[in-house]
Amino acid sequence: MAIKELGHLVLYVRDLERSVTFYRDVLGWRQVFPYPADDTGGPLRAPVAAFSSGRTHHELLLIEVGEDAAAVPAGRRLGMYHFGLKVGDSDDELREVLATIQRAGVQIVGASDHTVTHSLYILDPDGNEIELYIDVADADWRSDPALVAAPIRPLRL
């Protein structure tokens, strides 16, 4: 067996509309369906929304679980740390992303120069960490795989 690509990510969210607004209106992800019906024609028990960059049918699926759902624990824990979304190919594009998320009041929790990527780290409305990044054009990690593990430096945009 060989993995060909990461296909999609599914997140539980407390409030679907709040999360849809964040992923669609702030991050600019194209919503491909809002609330599909089950095969009896009635609404699903847990409302869902899906998003795609156009690469495949969906790359993100959100499932509403309600306001009483337990929060993602802070600090060191098992499970997902963050997921990355490529937002462009240049620092100019990353600067535009920074301006957009700042205007929207999105919490920025980090900014790093990973040699192969320049990254901003933010939290979604449910506390899931997201890396917004660009690949550094002249970082030839294919020829020098050690670049992937280069020391992390502060990002200077």
Coordinates of N, CA and C in Angstrom, one line a residue, residues 27-127:
L27 N -11.5 32.6 5.6 CA -10.4 31.9 5.0 C -10.6 31.8 3.4
G28 N -11.8 32.0 3.0 CA -12.1 32.0 1.6 C -12.2 30.6 0.9
W29 N -12.5 29.6 1.7 CA -12.6 28.3 1.2 C -14.0 28.1 0.6
R30 N -14.1 27.5 -0.6 CA -15.3 27.4 -1.3 C -16.2 26.3 -0.7
Q31 N -17.4 26.7 -0.3 CA -18.3 25.7 0.3 C -19.0 24.9 -0.8
V32 N -19.0 23.6 -0.7 CA -19.6 22.8 -1.8 C -20.9 22.2 -1.4
F33 N -21.2 22.1 -0.2 CA -22.6 21.8 0.2 C -22.9 22.3 1.6
P34 N -24.1 22.8 1.9 CA -24.4 23.3 3.2 C -25.0 22.2 4.1
Y35 N -26.2 21.7 3.8 CA -26.9 20.8 4.7 C -27.5 19.7 3.9
P36 N -26.8 18.6 3.6 CA -27.5 17.6 2.8 C -28.6 16.8 3.6
A37 N -29.6 16.3 2.9 CA -30.6 15.5 3.5 C -30.2 14.1 3.6
D38 N -30.8 13.3 4.5 CA -30.5 11.9 4.5 C -31.4 11.3 3.5
D39 N -31.4 9.9 3.3 CA -32.1 9.3 2.2 C -33.6 9.2 2.5
T40 N -34.1 9.7 3.6 CA -35.5 9.8 3.8 C -36.1 11.1 3.5
G41 N -35.2 12.0 3.1 CA -35.6 13.4 2.8 C -35.6 14.4 4.0
G42 N -35.3 13.8 5.2 CA -35.3 14.7 6.4 C -33.9 15.2 6.6
P43 N -33.7 16.2 7.5 CA -32.4 16.7 7.8 C -31.6 15.6 8.6
L44 N -30.3 15.7 8.4 CA -29.4 14.9 9.2 C -29.5 15.3 10.6
R45 N -29.2 14.3 11.5 CA -29.2 14.7 13.0 C -28.1 15.7 13.3
A46 N -27.0 15.6 12.7 CA -25.9 16.6 12.9 C -25.7 17.3 11.6
P47 N -26.0 18.6 11.5 CA -25.8 19.4 10.3 C -24.3 19.3 9.9
V48 N -24.1 19.3 8.6 CA -22.7 19.3 8.1 C -22.5 20.3 7.0
A49 N -21.3 20.6 6.7 CA -20.9 21.5 5.6 C -19.6 21.0 5.1
A50 N -19.4 21.1 3.8 CA -18.2 20.7 3.1 C -17.6 21.8 2.3
F51 N -16.2 21.7 2.2 CA -15.5 22.8 1.5 C -14.4 22.1 0.6
S52 N -14.1 22.8 -0.5 CA -13.1 22.2 -1.5 C -12.4 23.4 -2.1
S53 N -11.1 23.2 -2.3 CA -10.3 24.1 -3.1 C -10.4 23.9 -4.6
G54 N -11.1 22.8 -4.9 CA -11.2 22.4 -6.3 C -10.4 21.2 -6.7
R55 N -9.5 20.8 -5.8 CA -8.6 19.7 -6.0 C -9.4 18.4 -6.0
T56 N -10.4 18.3 -5.2 CA -11.2 17.1 -5.1 C -12.6 17.5 -4.6
H57 N -13.5 16.5 -4.4 CA -14.9 16.7 -4.1 C -15.0 17.5 -2.8
H58 N -14.2 17.2 -1.8 CA -14.2 18.0 -0.5 C -12.9 17.7 0.2
E59 N -12.4 18.7 0.8 CA -11.1 18.6 1.6 C -11.4 18.8 3.1
L60 N -12.5 19.5 3.4 CA -12.8 19.7 4.8 C -14.3 19.5 4.9
L61 N -14.7 18.7 6.0 CA -16.1 18.5 6.3 C -16.2 18.9 7.8
L62 N -17.2 19.7 8.0 CA -17.6 20.1 9.4 C -18.9 19.4 9.8
I63 N -18.9 18.9 11.0 CA -20.1 18.3 11.6 C -20.4 19.0 12.9
E64 N -21.6 19.5 13.0 CA -22.0 20.2 14.2 C -22.4 19.3 15.3
V65 N -21.8 19.5 16.5 CA -22.1 18.6 17.6 C -22.7 19.3 18.8
G66 N -22.8 20.7 18.7 CA -23.5 21.4 19.7 C -22.6 22.2 20.7
E67 N -23.2 23.2 21.3 CA -22.5 24.0 22.2 C -22.0 23.3 23.5
D68 N -22.6 22.2 23.8 CA -22.2 21.5 25.0 C -21.0 20.5 24.8
A69 N -20.5 20.5 23.6 CA -19.4 19.5 23.3 C -18.1 20.0 24.1
A70 N -17.3 19.0 24.5 CA -16.1 19.3 25.3 C -15.1 20.1 24.4
A71 N -14.4 21.0 24.9 CA -13.3 21.7 24.2 C -12.1 20.9 23.9
V72 N -11.4 21.3 22.9 CA -10.1 20.6 22.6 C -9.2 21.0 23.8
P73 N -8.6 20.0 24.5 CA -7.7 20.4 25.6 C -6.5 21.2 25.2
A74 N -6.1 22.1 26.0 CA -4.9 22.9 25.7 C -3.6 22.1 26.1
G75 N -2.5 22.5 25.5 CA -1.2 22.0 25.9 C -1.0 20.6 25.3
R76 N 0.0 19.9 25.8 CA 0.4 18.6 25.3 C -0.7 17.6 25.5
R77 N -1.1 16.9 24.4 CA -2.1 15.9 24.5 C -2.0 15.0 23.3
L78 N -2.7 14.0 23.2 CA -2.8 13.1 22.0 C -3.7 13.7 21.0
G79 N -3.6 13.4 19.8 CA -4.5 13.9 18.8 C -3.8 14.9 17.9
M80 N -4.7 15.5 17.1 CA -4.2 16.5 16.1 C -3.6 17.7 16.8
Y81 N -2.5 18.2 16.3 CA -1.8 19.4 16.7 C -2.4 20.6 15.9
H82 N -2.2 20.5 14.5 CA -2.7 21.5 13.6 C -2.8 20.9 12.2
F83 N -3.5 21.6 11.3 CA -3.5 21.2 9.9 C -3.1 22.4 9.1
G84 N -2.4 22.1 8.0 CA -1.8 23.2 7.2 C -2.6 23.4 5.9
L85 N -2.8 24.7 5.6 CA -3.5 25.1 4.4 C -2.5 26.0 3.6
K86 N -2.2 25.6 2.4 CA -1.3 26.4 1.5 C -2.1 27.6 1.0
V87 N -1.6 28.8 1.2 CA -2.4 30.0 0.8 C -1.8 30.8 -0.3
G88 N -0.7 30.3 -0.9 CA -0.1 31.0 -1.9 C 1.3 30.5 -2.2
D89 N 2.0 31.3 -3.0 CA 3.4 30.9 -3.4 C 4.4 32.0 -3.1
S90 N 4.1 33.1 -2.4 CA 5.0 34.1 -2.1 C 4.7 34.8 -0.8
D91 N 5.8 35.4 -0.2 CA 5.6 36.2 1.0 C 4.6 37.3 0.8
D92 N 4.5 37.9 -0.4 CA 3.5 38.9 -0.7 C 2.1 38.4 -0.4
E93 N 1.8 37.2 -0.9 CA 0.5 36.5 -0.7 C 0.3 36.2 0.8
L94 N 1.3 35.8 1.5 CA 1.2 35.6 2.9 C 0.9 36.9 3.7
R95 N 1.5 38.0 3.2 CA 1.2 39.3 3.9 C -0.2 39.7 3.7
E96 N -0.8 39.4 2.5 CA -2.2 39.6 2.2 C -3.1 38.8 3.1
V97 N -2.7 37.5 3.3 CA -3.4 36.7 4.2 C -3.4 37.2 5.7
L98 N -2.2 37.7 6.1 CA -2.1 38.3 7.4 C -3.0 39.5 7.6
A99 N -3.0 40.3 6.6 CA -3.9 41.5 6.7 C -5.4 41.1 6.7
T100 N -5.8 40.1 6.0 CA -7.1 39.6 6.0 C -7.5 39.0 7.3
I101 N -6.7 38.2 7.9 CA -7.1 37.6 9.2 C -7.0 38.6 10.3
Q102 N -6.1 39.6 10.2 CA -6.1 40.6 11.2 C -7.4 41.5 11.2
R103 N -7.8 41.8 10.0 CA -9.1 42.6 9.8 C -10.3 41.8 10.4
A104 N -10.2 40.5 10.2 CA -11.3 39.7 10.7 C -11.2 39.4 12.2
G105 N -10.2 39.8 12.9 CA -10.0 39.6 14.3 C -9.6 38.2 14.7
V106 N -9.0 37.4 13.7 CA -8.7 36.1 14.0 C -7.4 36.0 14.9
Q107 N -7.4 35.1 15.9 CA -6.3 35.0 16.8 C -5.1 34.4 16.2
I108 N -4.0 35.1 16.1 CA -2.8 34.5 15.6 C -2.0 34.0 16.8
V109 N -1.6 32.7 16.7 CA -0.9 32.1 17.8 C 0.6 31.8 17.5
G110 N 1.0 32.1 16.3 CA 2.4 31.9 16.0 C 2.7 32.3 14.6
A111 N 4.0 32.5 14.3 CA 4.5 32.8 13.0 C 5.9 32.3 12.9
S112 N 6.2 31.4 11.9 CA 7.5 30.7 11.8 C 8.0 30.6 10.4
D113 N 9.4 30.7 10.4 CA 10.1 30.5 9.2 C 10.7 29.1 9.3
H114 N 10.1 28.1 8.6 CA 10.6 26.7 8.6 C 11.6 26.4 7.5
T115 N 12.2 27.3 6.9 CA 13.1 27.2 5.8 C 12.3 26.8 4.5
V116 N 11.6 25.7 4.6 CA 10.8 25.3 3.4 C 9.5 25.9 3.3
T117 N 9.0 26.5 4.4 CA 7.7 27.2 4.4 C 7.8 28.4 5.3
H118 N 6.9 29.4 5.0 CA 6.7 30.5 5.9 C 5.3 30.4 6.3
S119 N 5.1 30.4 7.7 CA 3.8 30.0 8.2 C 3.2 30.9 9.3
L120 N 1.9 31.1 9.2 CA 1.2 31.8 10.3 C 0.3 30.7 10.9
Y121 N 0.1 30.8 12.2 CA -0.7 29.8 13.0 C -1.9 30.6 13.6
I122 N -3.1 30.1 13.4 CA -4.3 30.7 13.9 C -5.2 29.6 14.5
L123 N -6.2 30.1 15.2 CA -7.2 29.2 15.8 C -8.5 29.4 15.1
D124 N -9.2 28.3 14.9 CA -10.6 28.4 14.3 C -11.5 28.7 15.5
P125 N -12.8 28.9 15.3 CA -13.7 29.3 16.4 C -13.8 28.2 17.5
D126 N -13.4 26.9 17.2 CA -13.5 25.9 18.2 C -12.1 25.6 18.8
G127 N -11.1 26.4 18.5 CA -9.8 26.2 19.1 C -8.9 25.2 18.3

